[in-house]
Each structure stands twice: as C-alpha cells, then as structure tokens.
Short mmCIF file of C-alpha atoms and ligand atoms in Angstrom, two decimals:
data_model
loop_
_atom_site.label_atom_id
_atom_site.label_comp_id
_atom_site.label_asym_id
_atom_site.label_seq_id
_atom_site.Cartn_x
_atom_site.Cartn_y
_atom_site.Cartn_z
CA MET W 1049 -198.50 -16.68 142.51
CA SER W 1050 -199.12 -19.05 139.85
CA LYS W 1051 -201.49 -19.89 137.37
CA LEU W 1052 -199.50 -22.45 135.60
CA HIS W 1053 -200.88 -26.27 136.65
CA ASN W 1054 -197.09 -26.93 137.52
CA PHE W 1055 -196.58 -31.26 136.75
CA SER W 1056 -192.67 -30.33 137.80
CA ALA W 1057 -191.22 -33.85 138.86
CA GLY W 1058 -189.03 -32.23 141.42
CA PRO W 1059 -188.86 -30.00 143.41
CA SER W 1060 -192.60 -29.83 142.50
CA ILE W 1061 -196.04 -28.41 142.72
CA LEU W 1062 -197.21 -27.36 146.79
CA PRO W 1063 -200.18 -25.89 147.97
CA GLN W 1064 -201.11 -22.41 147.84
CA GLU W 1065 -202.22 -22.50 151.20
CA ALA W 1066 -199.03 -23.86 152.05
CA LEU W 1067 -197.44 -21.76 150.29
CA GLU W 1068 -199.00 -19.32 151.51
CA ALA W 1069 -198.40 -20.33 155.28
CA SER W 1070 -194.47 -20.34 155.19
CA ILE W 1071 -194.11 -17.13 153.87
CA GLU W 1072 -195.93 -15.59 156.44
CA GLY W 1073 -193.78 -17.72 158.64
CA ILE W 1074 -191.11 -16.06 157.05
CA ARG W 1075 -192.13 -12.61 158.08
CA ASN W 1076 -193.52 -13.10 161.41
CA PHE W 1077 -192.68 -16.53 162.79
CA ALA W 1078 -195.42 -18.17 165.30
CA GLY W 1079 -196.12 -13.85 166.94
CA THR W 1080 -192.43 -13.90 167.61
CA GLY W 1081 -191.81 -10.83 165.31
CA LEU W 1082 -188.38 -12.68 163.92
CA SER W 1083 -188.27 -14.22 160.77
CA VAL W 1084 -188.29 -17.80 160.88
CA LEU W 1085 -185.59 -17.59 158.82
CA GLU W 1086 -183.50 -15.72 161.57
CA VAL W 1087 -184.33 -17.72 164.86
CA SER W 1088 -182.80 -20.37 166.99
CA HIS W 1089 -183.35 -23.90 166.22
CA ARG W 1090 -183.44 -24.75 169.21
CA GLY W 1091 -185.66 -21.83 170.58
CA LYS W 1092 -189.31 -23.25 171.78
CA GLU W 1093 -190.87 -21.76 169.26
CA PHE W 1094 -188.83 -23.86 165.84
CA VAL W 1095 -188.73 -27.11 168.69
CA ALA W 1096 -192.89 -27.19 168.75
CA VAL W 1097 -192.38 -26.86 165.01
CA VAL W 1098 -190.14 -29.81 165.05
CA GLU W 1099 -192.47 -31.96 167.57
CA GLU W 1100 -195.57 -31.12 165.92
CA THR W 1101 -194.37 -31.99 162.28
CA GLN W 1102 -192.63 -35.43 163.68
CA ALA W 1103 -196.05 -35.79 165.38
CA THR W 1104 -198.29 -35.15 162.18
CA ILE W 1105 -196.49 -37.37 160.31
CA LYS W 1106 -196.53 -40.81 162.91
CA GLU W 1107 -200.57 -39.43 161.85
CA LEU W 1108 -201.22 -39.85 158.54
CA LEU W 1109 -198.79 -42.40 158.16
CA GLY W 1110 -199.59 -44.32 161.43
CA VAL W 1111 -196.44 -44.68 162.30
CA PRO W 1112 -196.29 -47.31 164.95
CA GLU W 1113 -194.61 -47.32 169.01
CA GLY W 1114 -190.87 -47.67 168.72
CA TYR W 1115 -189.85 -45.21 165.66
CA GLU W 1116 -187.82 -41.73 165.15
CA ILE W 1117 -188.45 -39.42 163.09
CA LEU W 1118 -185.33 -37.29 162.24
CA PHE W 1119 -184.86 -34.38 159.43
CA LEU W 1120 -182.00 -34.58 157.49
CA GLY W 1121 -179.32 -32.85 154.77
CA GLY W 1122 -177.91 -34.25 152.27
CA GLY W 1123 -181.47 -35.18 150.00
CA ALA W 1124 -182.57 -38.76 149.64
CA SER W 1125 -178.80 -39.53 147.94
CA LEU W 1126 -177.08 -39.26 151.12
CA GLN W 1127 -179.17 -42.31 152.35
CA PHE W 1128 -177.56 -44.39 149.65
CA LEU W 1129 -174.48 -44.00 152.04
CA MET W 1130 -175.67 -43.62 155.31
CA VAL W 1131 -178.18 -46.51 155.18
CA ALA W 1132 -175.26 -48.95 153.85
CA TYR W 1133 -173.03 -47.21 157.22
CA ASN W 1134 -175.44 -47.71 159.93
CA PHE W 1135 -176.68 -51.82 158.71
CA LEU W 1136 -173.90 -53.07 156.07
CA GLU W 1137 -172.14 -55.78 157.74
CA SER W 1138 -171.99 -58.99 155.98
CA LYS W 1139 -174.26 -57.92 152.56
CA GLY W 1140 -177.50 -56.34 151.69
CA ALA W 1141 -179.03 -56.95 149.58
CA TYR W 1142 -181.30 -55.00 147.10
CA LEU W 1143 -183.77 -54.05 144.26
CA LYS W 1144 -182.48 -52.08 141.41
CA THR W 1145 -185.74 -50.75 139.45
CA GLY W 1146 -183.69 -47.32 138.41
CA VAL W 1147 -181.15 -44.95 138.42
CA TRP W 1148 -181.90 -44.15 142.07
CA ALA W 1149 -182.15 -47.73 143.31
CA ALA W 1150 -178.67 -48.16 141.58
CA ASN W 1151 -177.04 -44.99 143.11
CA ALA W 1152 -177.94 -47.21 146.02
CA VAL W 1153 -176.61 -49.85 145.23
CA LYS W 1154 -173.01 -48.06 143.89
CA GLU W 1155 -172.56 -46.76 147.25
CA ALA W 1156 -173.25 -49.84 149.26
CA LYS W 1157 -170.43 -51.31 147.05
CA LEU W 1158 -168.32 -48.74 148.82
CA LEU W 1159 -168.33 -49.97 152.46
CA GLY W 1160 -169.17 -53.90 151.06
CA ALA W 1161 -171.32 -56.80 149.66
CA VAL W 1162 -174.60 -56.06 147.78
CA ASP W 1163 -176.48 -58.98 146.20
CA VAL W 1164 -179.17 -57.34 143.32
CA VAL W 1165 -182.24 -59.40 144.06
CA GLY W 1166 -184.04 -58.38 140.82
CA SER W 1167 -183.19 -55.73 138.29
CA SER W 1168 -185.46 -54.14 135.66
CA GLU W 1169 -182.42 -52.34 133.64
CA ASP W 1170 -182.53 -55.03 130.99
CA LYS W 1171 -185.53 -53.20 129.68
CA ASN W 1172 -184.17 -49.83 130.66
CA TYR W 1173 -186.36 -50.29 134.16
CA THR W 1174 -189.86 -50.80 132.33
CA TYR W 1175 -191.10 -52.51 134.95
CA ILE W 1176 -191.07 -53.88 138.24
CA PRO W 1177 -188.95 -57.53 138.56
CA LYS W 1178 -191.11 -59.75 140.41
CA GLY W 1179 -190.42 -63.73 141.43
CA TYR W 1180 -187.36 -62.23 143.07
CA SER W 1181 -185.88 -64.08 146.20
CA ILE W 1182 -184.44 -62.11 149.44
CA PRO W 1183 -182.22 -64.41 150.97
CA ALA W 1184 -182.47 -64.59 154.17
CA ASP W 1185 -178.60 -64.11 155.52
CA SER W 1186 -178.51 -60.40 154.41
CA ASP W 1187 -178.50 -57.61 156.65
CA TYR W 1188 -181.53 -55.79 154.92
CA PHE W 1189 -182.86 -56.05 152.26
CA HIS W 1190 -183.96 -52.31 149.98
CA CYS W 1191 -185.89 -50.98 147.45
CA THR W 1192 -187.28 -47.82 146.02
CA SER W 1193 -190.87 -47.78 145.88
CA ASN W 1194 -191.67 -44.87 143.57
CA ASN W 1195 -189.15 -44.67 140.30
CA THR W 1196 -189.64 -40.87 139.62
CA ILE W 1197 -187.76 -40.76 136.16
CA TYR W 1198 -189.62 -43.93 134.65
CA GLY W 1199 -192.85 -43.83 135.99
CA THR W 1200 -192.88 -47.22 137.62
CA GLN W 1201 -194.70 -48.10 140.84
CA MET W 1202 -194.56 -51.39 143.30
CA GLN W 1203 -197.79 -51.91 143.53
CA SER W 1204 -196.82 -54.05 146.74
CA PHE W 1205 -193.98 -54.41 149.48
CA PRO W 1206 -192.49 -58.25 149.33
CA ASP W 1207 -192.95 -60.07 152.99
CA SER W 1208 -188.83 -59.81 153.57
CA PRO W 1209 -187.25 -62.08 155.98
CA VAL W 1210 -184.75 -59.17 156.63
CA THR W 1211 -185.38 -56.07 158.00
CA MET W 1212 -186.47 -53.46 154.86
CA ILE W 1213 -185.82 -50.38 153.80
CA CYS W 1214 -187.62 -48.22 151.74
CA ASP W 1215 -186.50 -45.17 149.47
CA MET W 1216 -190.26 -43.47 149.40
CA SER W 1217 -189.30 -39.90 148.13
CA SER W 1218 -191.51 -39.69 145.54
CA ASP W 1219 -194.86 -41.50 146.31
CA ILE W 1220 -194.72 -41.05 150.58
CA LEU W 1221 -197.95 -40.04 151.70
CA SER W 1222 -199.88 -40.69 148.50
CA ARG W 1223 -201.20 -43.93 149.76
CA LYS W 1224 -201.53 -46.01 152.43
CA ILE W 1225 -199.22 -48.06 154.26
CA ASP W 1226 -198.26 -50.51 156.07
CA VAL W 1227 -194.84 -48.93 158.60
CA SER W 1228 -194.44 -51.64 160.47
CA LYS W 1229 -193.23 -53.71 157.63
CA PHE W 1230 -190.55 -51.29 157.03
CA GLY W 1231 -187.50 -51.36 159.33
CA MET W 1232 -186.52 -47.07 157.55
CA ILE W 1233 -188.17 -45.30 155.37
CA TYR W 1234 -186.80 -42.25 153.75
CA ALA W 1235 -188.01 -39.51 151.79
CA GLY W 1236 -186.26 -36.43 150.18
CA ALA W 1237 -188.93 -33.73 150.93
CA GLN W 1238 -189.41 -32.50 147.43
CA LYS W 1239 -191.26 -34.84 145.67
CA ASN W 1240 -194.22 -34.91 147.78
CA MET W 1241 -193.76 -33.59 151.40
CA GLY W 1242 -192.22 -29.81 151.25
CA PRO W 1243 -189.56 -28.40 150.00
CA ALA W 1244 -185.97 -29.22 149.17
CA GLY W 1245 -183.56 -29.42 151.79
CA VAL W 1246 -184.35 -32.09 154.19
CA THR W 1247 -185.03 -35.64 153.65
CA VAL W 1248 -187.39 -37.16 156.20
CA VAL W 1249 -185.86 -40.54 158.00
CA ILE W 1250 -188.43 -42.81 159.30
CA ILE W 1251 -186.09 -45.69 161.46
CA ARG W 1252 -187.26 -48.45 164.04
CA LYS W 1253 -185.03 -48.13 166.89
CA ASP W 1254 -184.41 -51.60 167.43
CA ILE W 1255 -182.17 -52.02 163.54
CA LEU W 1256 -179.66 -50.04 164.68
CA GLY W 1257 -176.22 -50.76 166.57
CA LYS W 1258 -175.58 -54.39 164.96
CA VAL W 1259 -172.36 -53.09 162.92
CA SER W 1260 -168.64 -53.29 163.54
CA ARG W 1261 -167.27 -50.20 161.55
CA GLN W 1262 -167.20 -46.66 163.37
CA ILE W 1263 -169.68 -44.59 161.65
CA PRO W 1264 -168.61 -41.12 161.65
CA SER W 1265 -171.39 -38.94 163.69
CA MET W 1266 -173.00 -36.83 160.99
CA LEU W 1267 -173.90 -40.59 159.44
CA ASN W 1268 -174.89 -42.08 162.64
CA TYR W 1269 -178.79 -42.51 162.93
CA GLN W 1270 -178.64 -43.39 166.76
CA VAL W 1271 -176.34 -39.47 166.92
CA HIS W 1272 -179.53 -37.62 165.21
CA ILE W 1273 -182.28 -39.85 167.64
CA ASP W 1274 -179.89 -39.30 170.36
CA LYS W 1275 -179.86 -35.42 169.66
CA GLU W 1276 -183.64 -35.59 168.92
CA THR W 1277 -183.06 -34.32 165.21
CA MET W 1278 -180.58 -32.00 166.16
CA PHE W 1279 -177.46 -33.34 166.66
CA ASN W 1280 -176.40 -29.65 163.87
CA THR W 1281 -178.47 -27.18 162.76
CA PRO W 1282 -182.04 -29.03 160.72
CA PRO W 1283 -182.60 -27.38 157.70
CA VAL W 1284 -185.06 -25.19 160.02
CA PHE W 1285 -186.85 -23.78 156.65
CA PRO W 1286 -187.56 -27.07 154.38
CA ILE W 1287 -189.02 -28.95 157.92
CA PHE W 1288 -190.89 -25.08 158.33
CA ALA W 1289 -192.50 -25.18 154.81
CA MET W 1290 -193.06 -28.53 155.09
CA LEU W 1291 -195.05 -28.55 158.47
CA GLN W 1292 -197.47 -26.85 156.03
CA ASN W 1293 -197.99 -28.90 153.70
CA LEU W 1294 -198.95 -31.53 156.29
CA LYS W 1295 -201.25 -29.42 157.61
CA TRP W 1296 -202.94 -29.28 154.79
CA VAL W 1297 -202.77 -32.73 153.62
CA LYS W 1298 -203.93 -33.94 157.27
CA LYS W 1299 -206.80 -30.31 156.83
CA VAL W 1300 -207.92 -32.14 153.84
CA GLY W 1301 -209.33 -35.79 154.91
CA GLY W 1302 -205.23 -37.65 155.34
CA VAL W 1303 -203.45 -40.37 153.83
CA GLU W 1304 -206.64 -41.59 152.66
CA GLU W 1305 -207.68 -39.06 150.65
CA MET W 1306 -204.53 -38.69 149.25
CA GLN W 1307 -205.11 -41.91 147.55
CA ARG W 1308 -207.96 -41.25 146.25
CA ARG W 1309 -207.25 -38.04 144.62
CA ALA W 1310 -203.76 -39.72 143.50
CA LYS W 1311 -206.38 -42.83 141.84
CA ALA W 1312 -208.42 -40.54 140.31
CA ARG W 1313 -205.86 -38.05 139.29
CA ALA W 1314 -203.17 -41.34 137.26
CA GLU W 1315 -206.94 -43.19 135.59
CA MET W 1316 -207.66 -39.95 134.36
CA LEU W 1317 -204.73 -39.76 132.57
CA TYR W 1318 -203.74 -43.64 131.49
CA THR W 1319 -207.23 -43.57 130.39
CA GLU W 1320 -206.65 -40.84 127.53
CA ILE W 1321 -203.29 -42.48 126.77
CA ASP W 1322 -204.56 -45.63 126.39
CA SER W 1323 -207.63 -44.37 124.07
CA ASN W 1324 -205.68 -41.35 122.15
CA PRO W 1325 -203.66 -42.91 119.07
CA LEU W 1326 -201.06 -40.28 118.98
CA PHE W 1327 -199.95 -41.47 122.41
CA LYS W 1328 -198.47 -44.50 124.46
CA GLY W 1329 -197.06 -45.06 127.22
CA THR W 1330 -194.03 -46.62 128.27
CA VAL W 1331 -193.85 -48.78 130.78
CA GLU W 1332 -195.74 -52.43 132.11
CA VAL W 1333 -199.67 -51.19 133.07
CA GLU W 1334 -199.05 -53.73 135.91
CA ASP W 1335 -196.36 -52.48 137.41
CA ARG W 1336 -197.57 -48.18 135.93
CA SER W 1337 -197.33 -45.12 138.59
CA GLN W 1338 -199.37 -43.04 139.91
CA MET W 1339 -196.80 -40.16 140.77
CA ASN W 1340 -195.01 -39.93 137.88
CA VAL W 1341 -197.15 -40.76 134.68
CA CYS W 1342 -194.58 -41.34 131.46
CA PHE W 1343 -195.92 -41.15 127.63
CA LEU W 1344 -194.70 -40.79 123.98
CA LEU W 1345 -196.23 -39.20 121.15
CA ASN W 1346 -196.38 -42.10 118.24
CA ASP W 1347 -195.01 -40.31 115.78
CA THR W 1348 -192.32 -37.70 117.28
CA SER W 1349 -192.07 -34.94 114.44
CA LEU W 1350 -195.28 -33.89 115.99
CA GLU W 1351 -193.89 -33.42 119.19
CA GLU W 1352 -192.74 -29.29 118.82
CA LYS W 1353 -196.14 -28.68 117.65
CA PHE W 1354 -197.18 -31.01 120.56
CA ASN W 1355 -194.92 -28.16 122.83
CA ASN W 1356 -196.63 -25.77 121.92
CA ALA W 1357 -199.64 -26.47 122.52
CA TRP W 1358 -200.13 -27.50 126.05
CA LYS W 1359 -197.74 -24.72 127.05
CA ALA W 1360 -200.26 -22.59 125.30
CA ALA W 1361 -202.66 -24.07 128.09
CA GLY W 1362 -200.55 -23.04 130.52
CA ILE W 1363 -199.11 -26.18 131.59
CA SER W 1364 -195.63 -26.97 132.98
CA GLY W 1365 -193.16 -29.28 133.50
CA ILE W 1366 -193.84 -31.94 131.30
CA LYS W 1367 -191.14 -32.88 129.39
CA GLY W 1368 -189.57 -36.81 130.10
CA HIS W 1369 -186.38 -37.55 132.04
CA ARG W 1370 -183.23 -37.24 129.65
CA SER W 1371 -183.29 -41.28 129.51
CA VAL W 1372 -186.57 -41.83 128.76
CA GLY W 1373 -187.47 -38.89 126.50
CA GLY W 1374 -191.53 -38.00 125.44
CA TYR W 1375 -193.32 -36.76 128.38
CA ARG W 1376 -193.25 -37.51 132.16
CA ALA W 1377 -196.19 -35.25 133.89
CA SER W 1378 -195.79 -35.63 138.30
CA LEU W 1379 -199.15 -36.42 139.34
CA TYR W 1380 -197.76 -35.24 143.10
CA ASN W 1381 -200.58 -35.12 146.08
CA ALA W 1382 -200.71 -30.82 145.78
CA LEU W 1383 -201.39 -31.75 141.76
CA PRO W 1384 -205.63 -30.00 141.31
CA LEU W 1385 -207.40 -32.66 138.84
CA GLU W 1386 -208.01 -29.74 137.15
CA SER W 1387 -204.62 -29.83 136.20
CA VAL W 1388 -205.13 -33.31 135.06
CA GLU W 1389 -207.77 -32.20 132.96
CA ALA W 1390 -206.45 -29.41 130.92
CA LEU W 1391 -203.59 -31.80 130.25
CA VAL W 1392 -206.34 -34.59 128.58
CA ASN W 1393 -207.62 -31.86 127.56
CA VAL W 1394 -204.80 -30.96 125.35
CA MET W 1395 -204.04 -34.35 123.92
CA ARG W 1396 -207.80 -35.05 123.22
CA THR W 1397 -207.79 -32.27 120.90
CA PHE W 1398 -204.39 -32.76 119.17
CA ASN W 1399 -204.07 -32.67 115.75
CA VAL W 1400 -207.37 -33.69 114.91
C1 LIG S 1545 -185.11 -37.17 143.31
C2 LIG S 1545 -185.52 -39.00 143.44
C3 LIG S 1545 -183.54 -38.68 145.05
C4 LIG S 1545 -183.21 -38.53 144.95
O1 LIG S 1545 -183.14 -37.08 145.82
P1 LIG S 1545 -182.10 -36.33 146.59
O2 LIG S 1545 -182.58 -35.69 147.67
O3 LIG S 1545 -181.87 -34.71 145.35
O4 LIG S 1545 -180.90 -36.85 146.77
C5 LIG S 1545 -183.50 -40.08 145.47
N1 LIG S 1545 -184.22 -41.46 145.41
C6 LIG S 1545 -185.42 -41.12 144.25
C7 LIG S 1545 -187.03 -42.34 144.50
C8 LIG S 1545 -186.44 -39.87 143.81
O5 LIG S 1545 -187.22 -39.63 143.26
#
C-alpha cells in the first residue's frame, strides 16, 4: 500500500490497519464466507457492526444519555438542508466562517429566515468571528467547528441560549468536546473518521418534533431514529470501514491521544512556518486549525521548485484549495508525526 506522506484534505488518510481490516471484510466478512459488500444490511452480522459503531462513537466522544447516532448518506452537504427541514420554524442563527457554513446558510434560506450572527467573509474567512450574540428567539444556532478550506478552527464554543448544531466534519475525534453542549453534531466521515459515503449524526432526541412543516421521510431524523438508522439501506461498506478506524482510535488511546497527536503535529508545522522566512501562514494565529494548516511561499516564483521538492520527498496532497492558493497540509488523525517531519524537513532545506 501507499508509502506516500498523505496530507489529503479529504477523502483522507486512514490507518494502515483499518485499511487491512476493511480489505479482509471485503474478502470474508465476520467469518460468513461472504463479502461485506454482498450480505444483507439486516443480517445479524451487519446489525452488530452498526451497533458496535454506534457504541464506539458514544464511548470515544463521551456521548451522554438521550442522544441517538445515525449513519446517513448524502454527505455533510445534505445535513445543511436536513437541519433546516427539521428545526427551522421562525429563524435559524448561523455563524458564517467559510464556504461550507455559507452553503448551510444557503440551504436554510430555502425554508425560512436566516440570521447570520457573525461572519468572517470580509477577510476571506481568515479568522473566527468573536463577540457575536445569538438571539434567544432563534430556533437553533449553527456553526462549523473547523474550516477545512481556510485552516481556521473554533477554539471554544459559545454558551448558546438555543440548541447548538455543529458541522464537525473535519475535526471530529481530534479533540475532546462536551457533547452535552450540542443538540446535534454531524460529520461527513471522509475527513477524520472513515471513507466517503457515510455521514455521522449525533442528535439529542428531545430537540425533534418541534416544527410544523411536513418533512419528507428521507429527510426526517425521527424516521431514521425510529428505524434504527436502517430506514433505507445504509452505506454498508463506509460504515464497516469507519468502524475499523474507530477501533484503531480506541486502541491507541482514544480521543485524548488523538488530541495529543494533533497538537504535536500542528505545533511542529506552525513552528516551521513562523520561523522560516520563505513561508507565511494565512490565518489569524489565535484561530489556527490543528487539522488543516494553510501557508504560502512569500516568493511565489519559487512555487514550481518547491512543488518539485516536496513531491521528490514522497509528499502528496498539500496543494492549497483553489480559493486560498498556496499550500494546505491536512493533519488528520491517522497522519503520523513522521509525515510532518518529512514536510518540515523539505521546508527547512528548501532553497538554502
Ligand atoms: C468537506 C466538508 C463538508 C462537505 O462534506 P460532503 O460530505 O462532501 O458533503 C462540509 N463541511 C465541512 C466542514 C467539510 O470539511
């Protein structure tokens, strides 16, 4: 399998042993003699996979009583619409910290009023707005914990007077969070949890059933809860592969260890960016993300030479998003510190 240093922003790196276990499941699933790709999702072996995945997420994140865990299709992007369908009655409060947050606003506007309580669009989303207030008469407050494209991260969450809903697609499982502060958390798995194709929704049941509109079945959280996340065929293989990753997270020390590793990786790279005169960071220092590190070459005429240097070092996936330019190194859970060392080494020895 790949020996490259994989800094892909998503779909992104998975632990080698999760990949191996996923391959084994394709060959022979749970000793059934059949592939996980060719058995019923309602068979006892796969139902056990779903239950173990739910239980492992609850354990890793410390999910309190009263929450359900769903595995849905449609990506995090479908959640932008589902949130509004299920919770927007008079108005939704949104923190606009990037393109993904803006997409959430756009979808919500299809169904009702949106109050953008804070935005960093004025500076191409290079900071997290502070000092905003969340109107107590909003139905909910929606935020994005980590802005994958720009490399900003909410270092803390507000004490919201209304139900807080968070898109944690790109930093879930990388740091400890107090789940009880949130009515709902969702994450497309492909950044930090598993392969593309499944979205994890962690939802407190008592926030449901409060809107007057008719909700189409597939968009209705209650329908998915009532059917134990099997209203329709769930994304069977992405769930299975995600479980292999969750088992790895648990084995190596859980979210606490992921947090320690994330800090070590990010510190190593930011230290180099800040001390190397050839490079500069792109966002406010206090809002820097530990997951996605964006940086630029001060002299853009060196780009081609730098690109050749990191490619020669076996580094993959650090080209910045087209809306930011420069470079973006995504340091997700499964990325070994040695990969960051390899990148830092290229930066340190470049053009000297
Ligand atoms: C990638 C990403 C999305 C979009 O996810 P899809 O699963 O492709 O719909 C949404 N929010 C954040 C924060 C992301 O990083």
